[in-house]
Coordinates of C-alpha atoms in Angstrom, one line a residue:
X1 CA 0.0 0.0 0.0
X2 CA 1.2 3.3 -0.9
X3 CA 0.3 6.3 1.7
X4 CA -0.3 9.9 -1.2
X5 CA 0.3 13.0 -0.4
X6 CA 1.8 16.3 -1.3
X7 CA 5.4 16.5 0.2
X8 CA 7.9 19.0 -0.5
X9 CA 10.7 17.5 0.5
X10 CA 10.3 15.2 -2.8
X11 CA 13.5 14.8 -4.9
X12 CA 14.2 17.4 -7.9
X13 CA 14.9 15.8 -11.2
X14 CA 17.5 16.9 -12.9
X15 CA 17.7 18.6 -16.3
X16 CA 18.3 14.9 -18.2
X17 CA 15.7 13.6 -16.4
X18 CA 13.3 15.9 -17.3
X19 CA 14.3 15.6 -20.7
X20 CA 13.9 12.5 -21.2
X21 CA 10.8 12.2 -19.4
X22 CA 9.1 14.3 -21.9
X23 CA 10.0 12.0 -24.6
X24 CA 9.9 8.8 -23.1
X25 CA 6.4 8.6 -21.4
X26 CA 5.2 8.2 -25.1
X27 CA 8.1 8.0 -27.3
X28 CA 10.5 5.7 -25.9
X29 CA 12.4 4.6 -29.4
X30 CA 11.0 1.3 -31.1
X31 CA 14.5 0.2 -32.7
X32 CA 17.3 -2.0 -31.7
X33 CA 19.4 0.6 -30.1
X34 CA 16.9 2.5 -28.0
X35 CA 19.2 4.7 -25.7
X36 CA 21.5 5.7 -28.5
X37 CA 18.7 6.8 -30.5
X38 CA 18.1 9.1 -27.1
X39 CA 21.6 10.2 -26.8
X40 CA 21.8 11.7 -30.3
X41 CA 18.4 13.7 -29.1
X42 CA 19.7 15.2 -26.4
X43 CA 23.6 15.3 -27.7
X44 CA 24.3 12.7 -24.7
X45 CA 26.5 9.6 -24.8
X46 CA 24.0 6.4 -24.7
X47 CA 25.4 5.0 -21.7
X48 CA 24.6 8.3 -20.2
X49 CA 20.7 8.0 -21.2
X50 CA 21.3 4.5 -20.0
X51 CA 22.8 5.1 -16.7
X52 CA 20.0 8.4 -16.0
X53 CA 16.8 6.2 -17.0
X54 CA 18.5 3.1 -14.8
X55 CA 18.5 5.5 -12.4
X56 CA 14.7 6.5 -12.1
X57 CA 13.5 2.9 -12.7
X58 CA 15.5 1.7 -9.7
X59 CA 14.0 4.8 -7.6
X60 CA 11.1 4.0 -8.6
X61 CA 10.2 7.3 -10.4
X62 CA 9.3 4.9 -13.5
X63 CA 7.2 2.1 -12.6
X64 CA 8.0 0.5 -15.9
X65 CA 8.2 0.5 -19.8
X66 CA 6.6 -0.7 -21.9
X67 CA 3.4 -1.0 -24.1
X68 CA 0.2 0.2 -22.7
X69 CA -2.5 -1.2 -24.9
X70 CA -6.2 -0.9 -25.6
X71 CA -8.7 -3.1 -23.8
X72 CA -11.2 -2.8 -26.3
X73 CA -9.3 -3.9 -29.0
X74 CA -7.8 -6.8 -27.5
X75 CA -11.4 -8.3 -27.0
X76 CA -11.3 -7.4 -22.7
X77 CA -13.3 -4.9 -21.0
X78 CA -12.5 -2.3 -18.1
X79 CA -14.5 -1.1 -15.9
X80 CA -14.3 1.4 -13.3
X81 CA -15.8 0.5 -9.3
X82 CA -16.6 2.5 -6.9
X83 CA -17.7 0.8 -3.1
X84 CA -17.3 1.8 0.5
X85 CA -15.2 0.2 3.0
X86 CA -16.6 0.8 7.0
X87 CA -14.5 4.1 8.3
X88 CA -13.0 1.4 10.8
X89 CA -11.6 -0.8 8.2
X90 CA -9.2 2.2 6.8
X91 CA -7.0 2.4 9.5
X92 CA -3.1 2.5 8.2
X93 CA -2.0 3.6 11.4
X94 CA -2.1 -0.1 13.1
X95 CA 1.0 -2.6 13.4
X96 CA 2.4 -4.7 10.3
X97 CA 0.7 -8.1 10.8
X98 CA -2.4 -6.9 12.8
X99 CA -4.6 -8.1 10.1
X100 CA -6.9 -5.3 10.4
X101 CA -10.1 -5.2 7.9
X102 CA -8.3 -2.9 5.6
X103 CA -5.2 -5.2 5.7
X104 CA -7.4 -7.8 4.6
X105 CA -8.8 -6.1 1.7
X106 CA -5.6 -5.0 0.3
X107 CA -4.6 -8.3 0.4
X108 CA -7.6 -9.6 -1.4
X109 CA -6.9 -6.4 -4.1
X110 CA -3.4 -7.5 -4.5
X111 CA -3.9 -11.1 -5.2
X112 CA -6.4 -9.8 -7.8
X113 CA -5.1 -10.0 -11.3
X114 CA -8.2 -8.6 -12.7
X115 CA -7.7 -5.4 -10.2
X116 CA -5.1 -3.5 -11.6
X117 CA -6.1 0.2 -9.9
X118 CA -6.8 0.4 -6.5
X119 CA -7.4 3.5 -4.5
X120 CA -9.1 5.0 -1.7
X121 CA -10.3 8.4 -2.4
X122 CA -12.0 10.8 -0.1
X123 CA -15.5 11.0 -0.4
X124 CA -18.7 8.4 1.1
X125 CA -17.6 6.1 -1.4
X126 CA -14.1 5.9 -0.5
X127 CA -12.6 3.0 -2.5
X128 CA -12.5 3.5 -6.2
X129 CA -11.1 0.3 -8.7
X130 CA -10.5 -1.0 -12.3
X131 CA -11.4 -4.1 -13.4
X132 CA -10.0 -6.0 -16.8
X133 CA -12.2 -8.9 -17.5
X134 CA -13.3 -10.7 -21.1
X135 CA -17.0 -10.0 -20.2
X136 CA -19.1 -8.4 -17.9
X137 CA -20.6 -11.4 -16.0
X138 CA -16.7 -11.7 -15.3
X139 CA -16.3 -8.2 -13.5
X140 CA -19.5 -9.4 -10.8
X141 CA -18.0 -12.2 -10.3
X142 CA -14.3 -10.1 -9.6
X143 CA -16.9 -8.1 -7.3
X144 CA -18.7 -10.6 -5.6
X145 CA -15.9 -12.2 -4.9
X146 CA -13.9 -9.5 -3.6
X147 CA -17.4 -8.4 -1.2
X148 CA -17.5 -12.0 0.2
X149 CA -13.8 -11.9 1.6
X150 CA -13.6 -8.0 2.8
X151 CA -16.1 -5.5 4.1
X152 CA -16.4 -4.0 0.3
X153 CA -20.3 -2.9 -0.1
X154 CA -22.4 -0.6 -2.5
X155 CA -20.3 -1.3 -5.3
X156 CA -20.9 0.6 -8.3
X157 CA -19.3 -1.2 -11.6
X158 CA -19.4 2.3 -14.0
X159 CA -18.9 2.1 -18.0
X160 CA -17.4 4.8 -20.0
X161 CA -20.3 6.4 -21.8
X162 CA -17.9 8.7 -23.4
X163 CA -14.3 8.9 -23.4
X164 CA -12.5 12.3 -23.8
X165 CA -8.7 11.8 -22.7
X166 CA -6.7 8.8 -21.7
X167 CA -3.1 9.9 -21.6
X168 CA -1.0 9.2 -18.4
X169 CA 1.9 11.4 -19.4
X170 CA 3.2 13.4 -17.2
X171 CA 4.4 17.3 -17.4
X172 CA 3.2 20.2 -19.7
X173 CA 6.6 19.2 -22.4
X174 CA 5.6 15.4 -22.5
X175 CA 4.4 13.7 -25.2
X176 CA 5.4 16.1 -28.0
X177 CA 8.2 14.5 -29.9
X178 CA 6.9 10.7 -30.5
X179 CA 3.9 12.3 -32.7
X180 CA 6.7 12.2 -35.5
X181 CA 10.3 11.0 -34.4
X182 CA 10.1 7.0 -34.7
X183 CA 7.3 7.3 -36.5
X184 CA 7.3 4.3 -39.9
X185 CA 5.3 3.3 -42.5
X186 CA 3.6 -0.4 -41.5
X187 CA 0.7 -2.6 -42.5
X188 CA -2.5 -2.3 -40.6
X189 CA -4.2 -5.1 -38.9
X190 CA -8.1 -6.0 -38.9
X191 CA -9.4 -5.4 -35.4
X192 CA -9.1 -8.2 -33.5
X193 CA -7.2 -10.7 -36.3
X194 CA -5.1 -11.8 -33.4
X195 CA -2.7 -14.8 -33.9
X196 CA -1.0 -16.9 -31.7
X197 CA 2.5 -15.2 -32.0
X198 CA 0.5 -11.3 -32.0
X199 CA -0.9 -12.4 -28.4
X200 CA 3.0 -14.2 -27.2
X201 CA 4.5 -10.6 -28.2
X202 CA 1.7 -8.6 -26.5
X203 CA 2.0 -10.6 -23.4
X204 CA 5.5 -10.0 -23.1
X205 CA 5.3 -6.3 -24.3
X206 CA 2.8 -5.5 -21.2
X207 CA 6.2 -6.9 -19.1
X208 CA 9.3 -4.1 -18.6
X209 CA 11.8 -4.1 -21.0
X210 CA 14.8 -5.5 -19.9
X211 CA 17.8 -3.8 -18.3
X212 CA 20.0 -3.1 -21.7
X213 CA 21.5 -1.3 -24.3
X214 CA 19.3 -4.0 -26.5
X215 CA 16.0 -4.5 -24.7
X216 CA 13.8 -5.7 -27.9
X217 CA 16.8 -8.2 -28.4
X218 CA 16.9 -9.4 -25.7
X219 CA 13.1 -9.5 -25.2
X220 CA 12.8 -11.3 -28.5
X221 CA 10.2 -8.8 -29.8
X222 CA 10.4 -7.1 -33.1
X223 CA 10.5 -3.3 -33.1
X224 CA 8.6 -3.4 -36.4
X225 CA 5.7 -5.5 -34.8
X226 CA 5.3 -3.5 -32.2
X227 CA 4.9 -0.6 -34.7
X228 CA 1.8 -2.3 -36.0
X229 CA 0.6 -2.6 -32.8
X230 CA 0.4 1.2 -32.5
X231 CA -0.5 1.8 -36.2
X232 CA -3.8 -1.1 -35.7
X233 CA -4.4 1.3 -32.6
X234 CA -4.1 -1.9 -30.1
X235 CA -1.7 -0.3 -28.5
X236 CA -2.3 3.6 -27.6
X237 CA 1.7 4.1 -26.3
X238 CA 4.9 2.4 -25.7
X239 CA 6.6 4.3 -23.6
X240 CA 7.8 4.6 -19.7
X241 CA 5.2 4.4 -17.4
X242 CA 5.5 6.8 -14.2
X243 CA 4.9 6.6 -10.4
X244 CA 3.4 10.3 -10.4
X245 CA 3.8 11.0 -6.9
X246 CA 7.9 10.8 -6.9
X247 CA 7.9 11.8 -10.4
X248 CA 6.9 15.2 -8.8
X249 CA 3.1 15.0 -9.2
X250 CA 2.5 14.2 -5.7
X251 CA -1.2 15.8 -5.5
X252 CA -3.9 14.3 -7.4
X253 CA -7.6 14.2 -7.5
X254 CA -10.4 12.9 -9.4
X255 CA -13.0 15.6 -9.9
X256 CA -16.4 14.9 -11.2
X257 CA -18.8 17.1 -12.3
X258 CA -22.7 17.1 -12.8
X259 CA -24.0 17.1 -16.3
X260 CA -27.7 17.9 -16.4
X261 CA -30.1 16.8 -18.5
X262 CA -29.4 20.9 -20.0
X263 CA -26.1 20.5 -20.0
X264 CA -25.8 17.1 -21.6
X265 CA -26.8 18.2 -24.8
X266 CA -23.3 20.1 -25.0
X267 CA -21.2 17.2 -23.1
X268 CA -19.3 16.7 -25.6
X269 CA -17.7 20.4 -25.3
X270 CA -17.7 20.2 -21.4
X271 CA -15.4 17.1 -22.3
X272 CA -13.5 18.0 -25.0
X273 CA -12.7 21.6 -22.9
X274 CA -11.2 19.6 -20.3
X275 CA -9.4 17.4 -22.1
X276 CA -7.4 19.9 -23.5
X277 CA -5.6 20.8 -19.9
X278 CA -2.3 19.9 -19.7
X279 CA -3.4 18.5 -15.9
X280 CA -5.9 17.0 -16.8
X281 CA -4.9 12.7 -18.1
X282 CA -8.2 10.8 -18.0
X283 CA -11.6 12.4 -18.4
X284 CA -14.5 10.3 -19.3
X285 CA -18.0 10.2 -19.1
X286 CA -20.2 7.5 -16.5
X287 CA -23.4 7.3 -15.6
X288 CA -24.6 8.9 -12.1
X289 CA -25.6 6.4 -9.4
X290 CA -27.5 6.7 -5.9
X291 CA -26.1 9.6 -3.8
X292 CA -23.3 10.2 -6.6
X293 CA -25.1 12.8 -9.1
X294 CA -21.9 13.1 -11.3
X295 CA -21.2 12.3 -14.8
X296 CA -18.5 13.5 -15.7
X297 CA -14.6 12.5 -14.3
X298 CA -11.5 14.3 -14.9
X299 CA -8.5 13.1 -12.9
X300 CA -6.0 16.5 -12.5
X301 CA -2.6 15.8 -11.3
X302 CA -0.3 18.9 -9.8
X303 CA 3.3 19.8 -7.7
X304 CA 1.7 21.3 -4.6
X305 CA -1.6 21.5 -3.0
X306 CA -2.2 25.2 -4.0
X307 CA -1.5 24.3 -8.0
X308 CA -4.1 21.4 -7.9
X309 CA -7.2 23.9 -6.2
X310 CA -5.9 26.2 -8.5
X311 CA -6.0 23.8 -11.5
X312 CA -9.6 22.8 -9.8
X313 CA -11.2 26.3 -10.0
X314 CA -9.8 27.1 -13.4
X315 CA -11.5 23.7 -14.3
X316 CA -14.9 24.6 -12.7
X317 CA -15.0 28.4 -14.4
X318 CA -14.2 26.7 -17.7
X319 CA -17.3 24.6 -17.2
X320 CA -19.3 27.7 -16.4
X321 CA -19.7 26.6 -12.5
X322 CA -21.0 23.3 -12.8
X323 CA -22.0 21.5 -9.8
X324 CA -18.8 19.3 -8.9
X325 CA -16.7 17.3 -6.0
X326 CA -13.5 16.3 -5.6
X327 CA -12.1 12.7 -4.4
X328 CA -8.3 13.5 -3.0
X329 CA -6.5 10.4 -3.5
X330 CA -5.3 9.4 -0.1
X331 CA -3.8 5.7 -1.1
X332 CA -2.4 3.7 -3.6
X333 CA -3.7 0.3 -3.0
X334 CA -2.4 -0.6 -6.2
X335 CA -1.7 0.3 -9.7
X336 CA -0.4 -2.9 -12.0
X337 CA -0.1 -2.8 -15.6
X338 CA -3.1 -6.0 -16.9
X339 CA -1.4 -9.0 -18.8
X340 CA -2.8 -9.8 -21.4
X341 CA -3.1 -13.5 -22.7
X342 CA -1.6 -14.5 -19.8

């Protein structure tokens, strides 16, 4: 479990880890020499890119890299949950090994596979989760399952109506360059026409690329493949996936707005208007539920407390005032990347 919040005595990253940061989230190099394509970037020697993004994945600023593929196309669904665990089960503050309520259910979350987002938010319904299932009788069962072994109740399994934004990169300069450095000519795939060796290679690409100058060598994945992946749009990025709160967006909140029946007509530019914030990476909308009027979810991400309310009313003027709440994260309970095929 990982205890969020905004501190200020987080580390700085340097200027070449910024750099690559901004290229790497969605633009790490598909080719054989990954790092050296980097170095002649930045006017770096390779071992030097090497050595810097080494660093952050043994700190723990990046989580992973890899490829970060669509759901949808692969034939799964996801599906967003949102529950209440009793006030007395989220107690962090009690001794390793106590097996407290709350232990229990992170327990049960971790030893999920179809769980790959966990976290407890601040609001009535405090714990909010993504599921990754073939089918939805699969997701009740996740549910059920999970409710029979912890004090989970008034679970809410919510489908993306509309989706606005998905894009988990990190920093106003990020994501910019992969739109057309890398970028090849390569055949496009029918939706779906998965073979045998298409679902191997995805497998492994949803892994972390191993710790070398060669990584798709050594993986045994072709570069060009995993082109095609990205051109058939199964895969939205191949990049470097970040732990946002040491990667110096420690303050983060999902903040969900009311669309009204007068309003709904025009979602689609209360959406779209959000989406276009640099701090804003997911917006979507779900249909409202008992005691949770609220349609539309953006998740913001900031440095410091005062940048994220200030990101928040920005947000809520853009929208011309709309009735809206925010959920502060307050844990990570977990955050996995799905395997696919596994």
């Amino acid at each position: 479990m990982r205890k969020l919040g905004c501190n200020a005595s987080r580390d700085v990253p340097q200027m070449l880890s910024q750099k690559l940061l901004a290229i790497i989230q969605d633009g790490f190099p598909l080719v054989e020499r990954p790092y050296k394509a980097l170095a002649e970037m930045l006017n770096v020697s390779e071992q030097d890119v090497f050595d810097e993004v080494e660093k952050m994945r043994a700190s723990g600023v990046i989580r992973r890299i890899g490829g970060v593929y669509d759901s949808k196309k692969l034939g799964f669904i996801s599906r967003l949950c949102a529950g209440k665990v009793p006030a007395s089960s989220l107690d962090f503050s009690a001794e390793p090994h106590s097996q407290t309520p709350m232990e229990k259910f992170a327990a049960v979350v971790m030893n999920e596979p179809a769980i790959t987002h966990n976290y407890i938010r601040s609001h009535e319904y405090n714990v909010w989760f993504t599921v990754i299932v073939e089918n939805e009788s699969a997701i009740q069962t996740v549910v059920d399952r999970v409710c029979s072994e912890t004090d989970l109740h008034d679970v809410h399994v919510l489908t993306a109506t509309k989706k606005y934004k998905i894009n988990t990169v990190m920093g106003k300069g990020a994501g910019a360059p992969s739109k057309n450095v890398f970028a090849s000519a390569v055949r496009q795939s029918p939706e779906n026409a998965l073979t045998e060796a298409d679902r191997t290679r995805i497998h492994i690409a949803c892994d972390d690329i191993p710790h070398s100058l060669t990584p798709f060598k050594d993986w045994g994945v072709s570069c060009d493949e995993l082109r095609e992946d990205i051109a058939a749009k199964r895969m939205r990025r191949f990049g470097a996936i970040l732990r946002h709160q040491d990667a110096g967006f420690p303050c983060n909140a999902m903040v969900c707005f009311m669309l009204d029946e007068g309003t709904l007509a025009n979602s689609e530019s209360a959406g779209s208007l959000l989406a276009k914030k640099h701090y804003v990476s997911h917006c979507y909308e779900r249909p409202s539920f008992e005691n949770f009027p609220y349609n539309l979810y953006a998740m913001m991400h900031a440095q410091t407390p005062e940048e994220l309310n200030g990101y928040i009313k920005e947000s809520v003027a853009l929208l011309d005032n709309l009735e809206y709440v925010v959920l502060h994260s307050l844990k990570e309970l977990k955050k996995t990347s799905f395997r696919f095929f596994a």
